[in-house]
Coordinates of C-alpha atoms and ligand atoms in Angstrom, one line a residue:
M18 CA -99.7 100.3 -17.4
E19 CA -100.4 103.7 -18.9
L20 CA -100.8 106.6 -16.6
D21 CA -104.6 106.7 -17.4
S22 CA -105.1 102.9 -17.1
K23 CA -107.9 102.0 -14.7
I24 CA -106.2 100.3 -11.8
Y25 CA -108.1 98.4 -9.0
I26 CA -106.3 98.0 -5.7
A27 CA -108.1 95.3 -3.7
G28 CA -107.2 95.9 0.0
H29 CA -106.1 99.5 -0.4
R30 CA -106.3 100.2 3.4
G31 CA -103.9 97.4 4.4
L32 CA -100.1 97.4 4.8
V33 CA -99.5 96.3 1.2
G34 CA -102.5 97.9 -0.6
S35 CA -101.9 101.3 1.0
A36 CA -98.3 101.2 -0.1
I37 CA -99.3 100.3 -3.6
K38 CA -101.8 103.2 -3.7
R39 CA -99.2 105.7 -2.5
K40 CA -96.6 104.5 -5.0
L41 CA -99.1 104.6 -7.9
E42 CA -100.2 108.1 -7.0
E43 CA -96.5 109.2 -6.6
K44 CA -95.7 107.9 -10.1
G45 CA -98.7 109.8 -11.7
Y46 CA -101.2 107.0 -12.1
W47 CA -104.5 108.8 -11.5
N48 CA -107.3 106.4 -12.5
L49 CA -107.4 104.3 -9.4
V50 CA -110.4 102.4 -8.0
Y51 CA -110.8 101.0 -4.6
R52 CA -113.5 100.1 -2.1
T53 CA -113.5 99.5 1.7
S54 CA -114.6 96.1 2.8
Q55 CA -117.9 97.7 4.1
E56 CA -118.6 99.0 0.6
L57 CA -117.6 95.8 -1.2
D58 CA -117.4 92.4 0.6
L59 CA -115.0 90.5 -1.6
T60 CA -116.1 87.2 -0.1
R61 CA -119.5 87.7 -1.9
R62 CA -119.5 86.8 -5.5
E63 CA -122.5 88.9 -6.6
E64 CA -121.0 92.0 -5.1
V65 CA -117.6 91.4 -6.8
D66 CA -119.3 90.8 -10.2
E67 CA -121.4 94.0 -9.9
F68 CA -118.2 96.0 -9.0
F69 CA -116.2 94.6 -12.0
Q70 CA -119.2 95.1 -14.4
K71 CA -119.5 98.7 -13.3
E72 CA -115.8 99.7 -13.1
K73 CA -114.2 97.4 -15.7
P74 CA -110.6 97.8 -14.4
D75 CA -107.7 97.3 -16.8
Y76 CA -105.2 96.2 -14.0
V77 CA -105.8 94.6 -10.7
F78 CA -103.5 94.4 -7.6
L79 CA -105.0 91.6 -5.5
A80 CA -103.7 92.7 -2.0
A81 CA -106.9 91.9 -0.1
A82 CA -106.5 89.0 2.3
R83 CA -107.1 87.8 5.8
V84 CA -103.6 88.0 7.3
G85 CA -102.1 87.6 10.8
G86 CA -99.2 86.4 12.8
I87 CA -98.3 83.1 14.3
I88 CA -101.0 83.0 17.1
A89 CA -103.8 84.4 15.0
N90 CA -103.2 81.8 12.3
N91 CA -103.1 79.1 15.0
E92 CA -106.4 80.2 16.6
F93 CA -108.5 81.0 13.5
P94 CA -107.4 78.5 10.9
A95 CA -110.9 78.2 9.4
D96 CA -111.3 82.0 8.9
F97 CA -107.8 82.1 7.2
I98 CA -108.5 79.4 4.7
R99 CA -112.1 80.3 4.0
D100 CA -111.8 84.1 3.6
N101 CA -108.7 83.9 1.5
L102 CA -110.0 81.2 -0.8
M103 CA -113.2 83.1 -1.3
I104 CA -111.6 86.5 -1.9
Q105 CA -109.0 85.3 -4.3
T106 CA -111.4 83.0 -6.2
N107 CA -113.9 85.8 -6.7
V108 CA -111.4 88.4 -7.8
I109 CA -109.3 86.2 -10.0
D110 CA -112.4 84.7 -11.8
A111 CA -114.1 88.1 -12.1
S112 CA -110.9 89.5 -13.6
H113 CA -111.1 86.9 -16.3
Q114 CA -114.8 87.3 -16.9
F115 CA -114.6 91.1 -17.2
G116 CA -111.5 91.2 -19.3
V117 CA -108.8 92.5 -17.0
K118 CA -105.5 93.0 -18.9
K119 CA -103.3 91.9 -16.1
L120 CA -103.7 90.8 -12.5
L121 CA -101.0 90.6 -9.8
F122 CA -101.7 88.1 -7.0
L123 CA -99.9 88.5 -3.7
G124 CA -98.9 85.3 -2.1
S125 CA -96.5 84.8 0.8
T126 CA -93.3 83.0 1.5
C127 CA -95.1 80.6 3.9
V128 CA -96.2 78.8 0.8
Y129 CA -92.8 77.1 0.8
P130 CA -92.1 73.9 2.7
K131 CA -91.1 74.2 6.3
Y132 CA -87.7 72.7 5.6
A133 CA -87.2 74.1 2.2
P134 CA -83.5 74.6 1.4
Q135 CA -82.4 78.2 2.3
P136 CA -82.6 80.7 0.7
M137 CA -85.9 79.5 -0.7
R138 CA -86.1 79.3 -4.5
E139 CA -89.4 79.5 -6.4
E140 CA -88.9 75.9 -7.5
S141 CA -89.4 74.6 -3.9
L142 CA -93.1 75.2 -4.1
L143 CA -94.9 71.9 -3.4
T144 CA -91.8 69.9 -2.6
G145 CA -92.5 69.2 1.1
L146 CA -94.7 69.6 4.1
L147 CA -95.8 73.1 5.2
E148 CA -95.3 74.8 8.6
P149 CA -98.3 73.6 10.6
T150 CA -99.0 77.0 12.3
N151 CA -100.0 78.6 9.1
E152 CA -100.8 75.7 6.8
P153 CA -104.5 76.7 6.1
Y154 CA -103.4 80.2 5.1
A155 CA -100.5 78.8 2.9
I156 CA -102.9 76.3 1.2
A157 CA -105.2 79.1 0.3
K158 CA -102.3 81.1 -1.2
I159 CA -101.0 78.1 -3.1
A160 CA -104.5 77.6 -4.5
G161 CA -104.3 81.3 -5.7
I162 CA -100.9 80.7 -7.4
K163 CA -102.2 77.6 -9.1
M164 CA -105.4 79.4 -10.1
C165 CA -103.5 82.2 -11.9
E166 CA -101.3 79.6 -13.6
A167 CA -104.3 77.5 -14.7
Y168 CA -106.2 80.6 -16.0
N169 CA -103.1 81.7 -18.0
K170 CA -102.9 78.2 -19.5
Q171 CA -106.6 77.7 -20.3
Y172 CA -107.8 81.2 -21.0
G173 CA -104.6 83.0 -22.1
T174 CA -104.8 85.6 -19.3
D175 CA -101.8 87.5 -17.9
F176 CA -102.0 86.8 -14.2
I177 CA -98.8 86.9 -12.2
S178 CA -98.0 85.7 -8.6
V179 CA -95.5 87.2 -6.3
M180 CA -94.2 86.0 -3.0
P181 CA -93.1 88.8 -0.6
T182 CA -91.1 88.0 2.5
N183 CA -92.2 89.4 5.9
L184 CA -93.3 93.0 5.5
Y185 CA -93.5 96.0 7.8
G186 CA -94.4 99.7 7.4
P187 CA -97.2 102.3 7.6
Y188 CA -100.7 100.9 8.3
D189 CA -99.3 97.7 9.7
N190 CA -101.3 95.7 12.3
Y191 CA -100.1 96.7 15.8
D192 CA -102.4 94.5 17.7
L193 CA -100.2 92.4 20.0
H194 CA -102.4 89.4 19.7
S195 CA -102.7 89.1 16.0
S196 CA -99.7 91.1 14.5
H197 CA -96.4 89.8 13.1
V198 CA -93.2 90.1 15.1
L199 CA -91.8 93.4 13.9
P200 CA -94.8 95.7 14.6
A201 CA -95.4 93.8 17.8
L202 CA -91.8 94.5 19.0
I203 CA -92.1 98.2 18.0
R204 CA -95.2 98.5 20.2
K205 CA -93.8 96.4 23.1
F206 CA -90.5 98.3 23.3
H207 CA -92.3 101.6 22.9
E208 CA -94.8 100.9 25.7
A209 CA -92.1 99.5 28.0
K210 CA -90.1 102.7 27.5
V211 CA -93.1 104.9 28.2
K212 CA -94.1 102.9 31.3
G213 CA -90.5 102.4 32.5
D214 CA -90.9 98.6 32.5
E215 CA -87.8 96.5 33.5
A216 CA -88.1 94.0 30.7
V217 CA -89.8 93.3 27.4
V218 CA -91.1 89.7 26.6
V219 CA -90.2 88.4 23.2
W220 CA -91.9 85.2 22.1
G221 CA -90.1 81.9 21.4
T222 CA -86.4 81.2 21.8
G223 CA -85.2 84.2 19.7
E224 CA -83.4 81.7 17.4
P225 CA -85.7 81.6 14.4
R226 CA -84.5 83.7 11.5
R227 CA -86.6 86.0 9.4
E228 CA -86.2 88.5 6.6
F229 CA -87.9 91.9 6.6
L230 CA -88.9 94.1 3.7
Y231 CA -90.2 97.6 4.0
S232 CA -93.7 97.9 2.4
E233 CA -92.7 101.0 0.3
D234 CA -90.0 98.9 -1.3
L235 CA -92.5 96.1 -1.9
A236 CA -94.8 98.5 -3.7
D237 CA -91.9 99.7 -5.8
A238 CA -91.2 96.0 -6.8
L239 CA -94.9 95.4 -7.5
L240 CA -95.1 98.3 -10.0
F241 CA -91.9 97.2 -11.6
L242 CA -93.2 93.6 -12.0
M243 CA -96.7 94.7 -13.2
N244 CA -94.8 96.6 -16.0
N245 CA -92.0 94.2 -16.7
Y246 CA -93.0 90.6 -15.8
K247 CA -95.1 88.2 -17.8
S248 CA -95.0 84.6 -16.7
S249 CA -96.9 81.9 -14.8
E250 CA -93.8 81.3 -12.7
L251 CA -94.0 82.8 -9.3
I252 CA -91.4 85.3 -8.2
N253 CA -90.0 86.1 -4.8
I254 CA -89.6 89.6 -3.4
G255 CA -87.2 90.2 -0.5
T256 CA -84.0 91.7 0.6
G257 CA -81.9 88.5 0.4
K258 CA -80.8 89.1 4.1
D259 CA -82.2 87.6 7.3
M260 CA -81.4 87.6 11.0
P261 CA -82.4 85.8 14.3
I262 CA -85.4 87.3 16.1
S263 CA -83.1 88.0 19.1
M264 CA -81.1 90.4 16.8
L265 CA -84.3 92.0 15.5
A266 CA -85.3 92.6 19.1
E267 CA -81.9 94.3 19.8
K268 CA -82.4 96.5 16.7
V269 CA -85.9 97.5 17.6
K270 CA -84.8 98.2 21.2
E271 CA -82.1 100.5 19.9
T272 CA -84.5 102.3 17.4
V273 CA -87.0 102.9 20.1
G274 CA -84.4 103.9 22.7
Y275 CA -85.4 101.5 25.4
N276 CA -82.9 100.7 28.1
G277 CA -84.4 97.6 29.9
K278 CA -83.9 93.9 29.4
I279 CA -85.1 91.4 26.9
V280 CA -86.6 88.1 28.1
F281 CA -87.7 85.2 25.9
D282 CA -90.9 83.3 26.6
T283 CA -90.1 79.9 25.3
K284 CA -93.7 78.7 25.9
K285 CA -94.7 80.6 22.8
P286 CA -94.1 78.9 19.4
D287 CA -91.0 79.5 17.3
G288 CA -92.7 78.6 14.0
T289 CA -90.6 77.8 11.0
P290 CA -86.8 77.9 11.8
R291 CA -85.8 80.1 8.9
K292 CA -87.6 82.0 6.1
L293 CA -85.2 83.6 3.7
V294 CA -86.1 83.9 0.1
D295 CA -83.8 83.6 -2.9
V296 CA -84.2 86.8 -4.8
S297 CA -82.0 86.0 -7.8
R298 CA -84.9 85.9 -10.2
L299 CA -85.9 89.5 -9.3
R300 CA -82.3 90.7 -9.1
S301 CA -81.6 89.4 -12.6
M302 CA -84.3 91.7 -13.8
G303 CA -82.5 94.7 -12.2
W304 CA -84.6 95.3 -9.0
K305 CA -83.0 95.5 -5.5
A306 CA -84.7 96.7 -2.2
P307 CA -83.5 100.3 -1.6
T308 CA -84.3 100.7 2.1
S309 CA -82.0 99.1 4.8
L310 CA -83.6 97.6 7.9
S311 CA -82.2 100.4 10.1
E312 CA -83.7 103.1 7.8
G313 CA -87.0 101.1 7.6
L314 CA -87.2 100.6 11.3
A315 CA -86.8 104.3 12.0
L316 CA -89.5 105.1 9.4
A317 CA -91.9 102.5 10.8
Y318 CA -91.3 103.7 14.4
N319 CA -91.9 107.3 13.3
W320 CA -95.2 106.3 11.7
F321 CA -96.2 104.5 14.8
L322 CA -95.4 107.5 17.0
E323 CA -97.4 109.8 14.7
N324 CA -100.3 107.4 14.4
E325 CA -100.3 105.6 17.8
A326 CA -103.9 106.5 18.5
D327 CA -105.0 105.2 15.0
A328 CA -102.8 102.1 15.3
T329 CA -104.4 101.3 18.7
L330 CA -107.9 102.0 17.4
M331 CA -107.3 99.7 14.3
A332 CA -105.9 97.0 16.6
N333 CA -108.9 97.2 18.9
K334 CA -111.3 97.1 15.9
R335 CA -109.7 93.9 14.7
R336 CA -110.4 92.4 18.1
G337 CA -113.9 93.7 18.3
I338 CA -113.2 95.9 21.3
Ligands
GDP6 P1 -94.2 83.9 11.2 O1 -93.1 84.6 10.4 O2 -95.3 83.4 10.3 O3 -93.7 82.8 12.1 O4 -94.9 84.9 12.1 P2 -94.6 86.0 13.2 O5 -94.0 87.3 12.6 O6 -95.8 86.2 14.0 O7 -93.5 85.4 14.1 C1 -92.1 85.3 13.7 C2 -91.2 84.9 14.9 O8 -91.2 85.9 15.9 C3 -91.8 83.7 15.7 O9 -90.7 82.8 16.1 C4 -92.4 84.3 16.9 O10 -92.5 83.4 18.0 C5 -91.4 85.4 17.2 N1 -91.9 86.5 18.0 C6 -91.2 87.0 19.1 N2 -92.0 88.0 19.7 C7 -93.1 88.1 19.0 C8 -94.3 88.9 19.2 O11 -94.4 89.7 20.1 N3 -95.3 88.7 18.3 C9 -95.2 87.9 17.2 N4 -96.2 87.8 16.3 N5 -94.1 87.1 17.1 C10 -93.1 87.2 17.9

């Protein structure tokens, strides 16, 4: 990418898209285009075509998606598969039709089989059954990966697919019903501290293991890959380290400064037992996540404190309150 390349960030207000936007601006890229979902509904093909025809972007970061945690995926499977298939199909095909030089598609590590050998290598894609709680979302993401691969093969495009591990950071979803575990725990421990509650409820057994990547680090990796990676092979992005949810809960408790107890609600689902990605492909290219979990947690908690009202508002909006 040149500093004056026209770069479209689809999903610029989300956790990932906003991090990409900040990183691009920080590095001096100034010709950025983006639209809110009210201005451009990516599930509508005519609107997408009109936008690409008008703006003719050189590069596309496809970070727009319907995302959510374990309960949201379970409750709204149709929305997750439909919206993601529509958004990515429209943007990927329009990128081909309107001559985009390079597109980066964001997948997720839930595309890998539930019992994939750990750490999960890129080669495990489509080697086993998926985790049922997010299968519709994962199937949509797999379709996106295969679509990029097929377009590269048939049309000679330069579309790359990346699989980030669990993410957290500014502009995360802090709605307790639909969020992922890390922002949920920040909010739960913070509110318990403020109210002086005796205990915080953590879902599941606390035994599942997850890996967490700070969104600013992800954005750094994405720019690096946009500039240095050209292949139909997907590529994992993570820290290479994971921990049980019980340990994450202890760390969040410490970051927030809460003194009460932690109780586990085993009626809530655990989901996949472990989700750690093998990052050797990315490491061999010279990229490593710079922010430790302790540093990232402190940054995320600070953001939450400074934006609590916005985070609550955004959370309520998602639920139509
Ligand atoms: P997943 O990585 O796709 O399974 O999605 P989540 O981030 O939603 O959940 C990860 C793990 O954290 C699961 O085992 C959840 O049961 C557990 N967990 C514990 N407390 C919470 C919580 O308050 N919210 C969420 N979303 N997950 C929680």
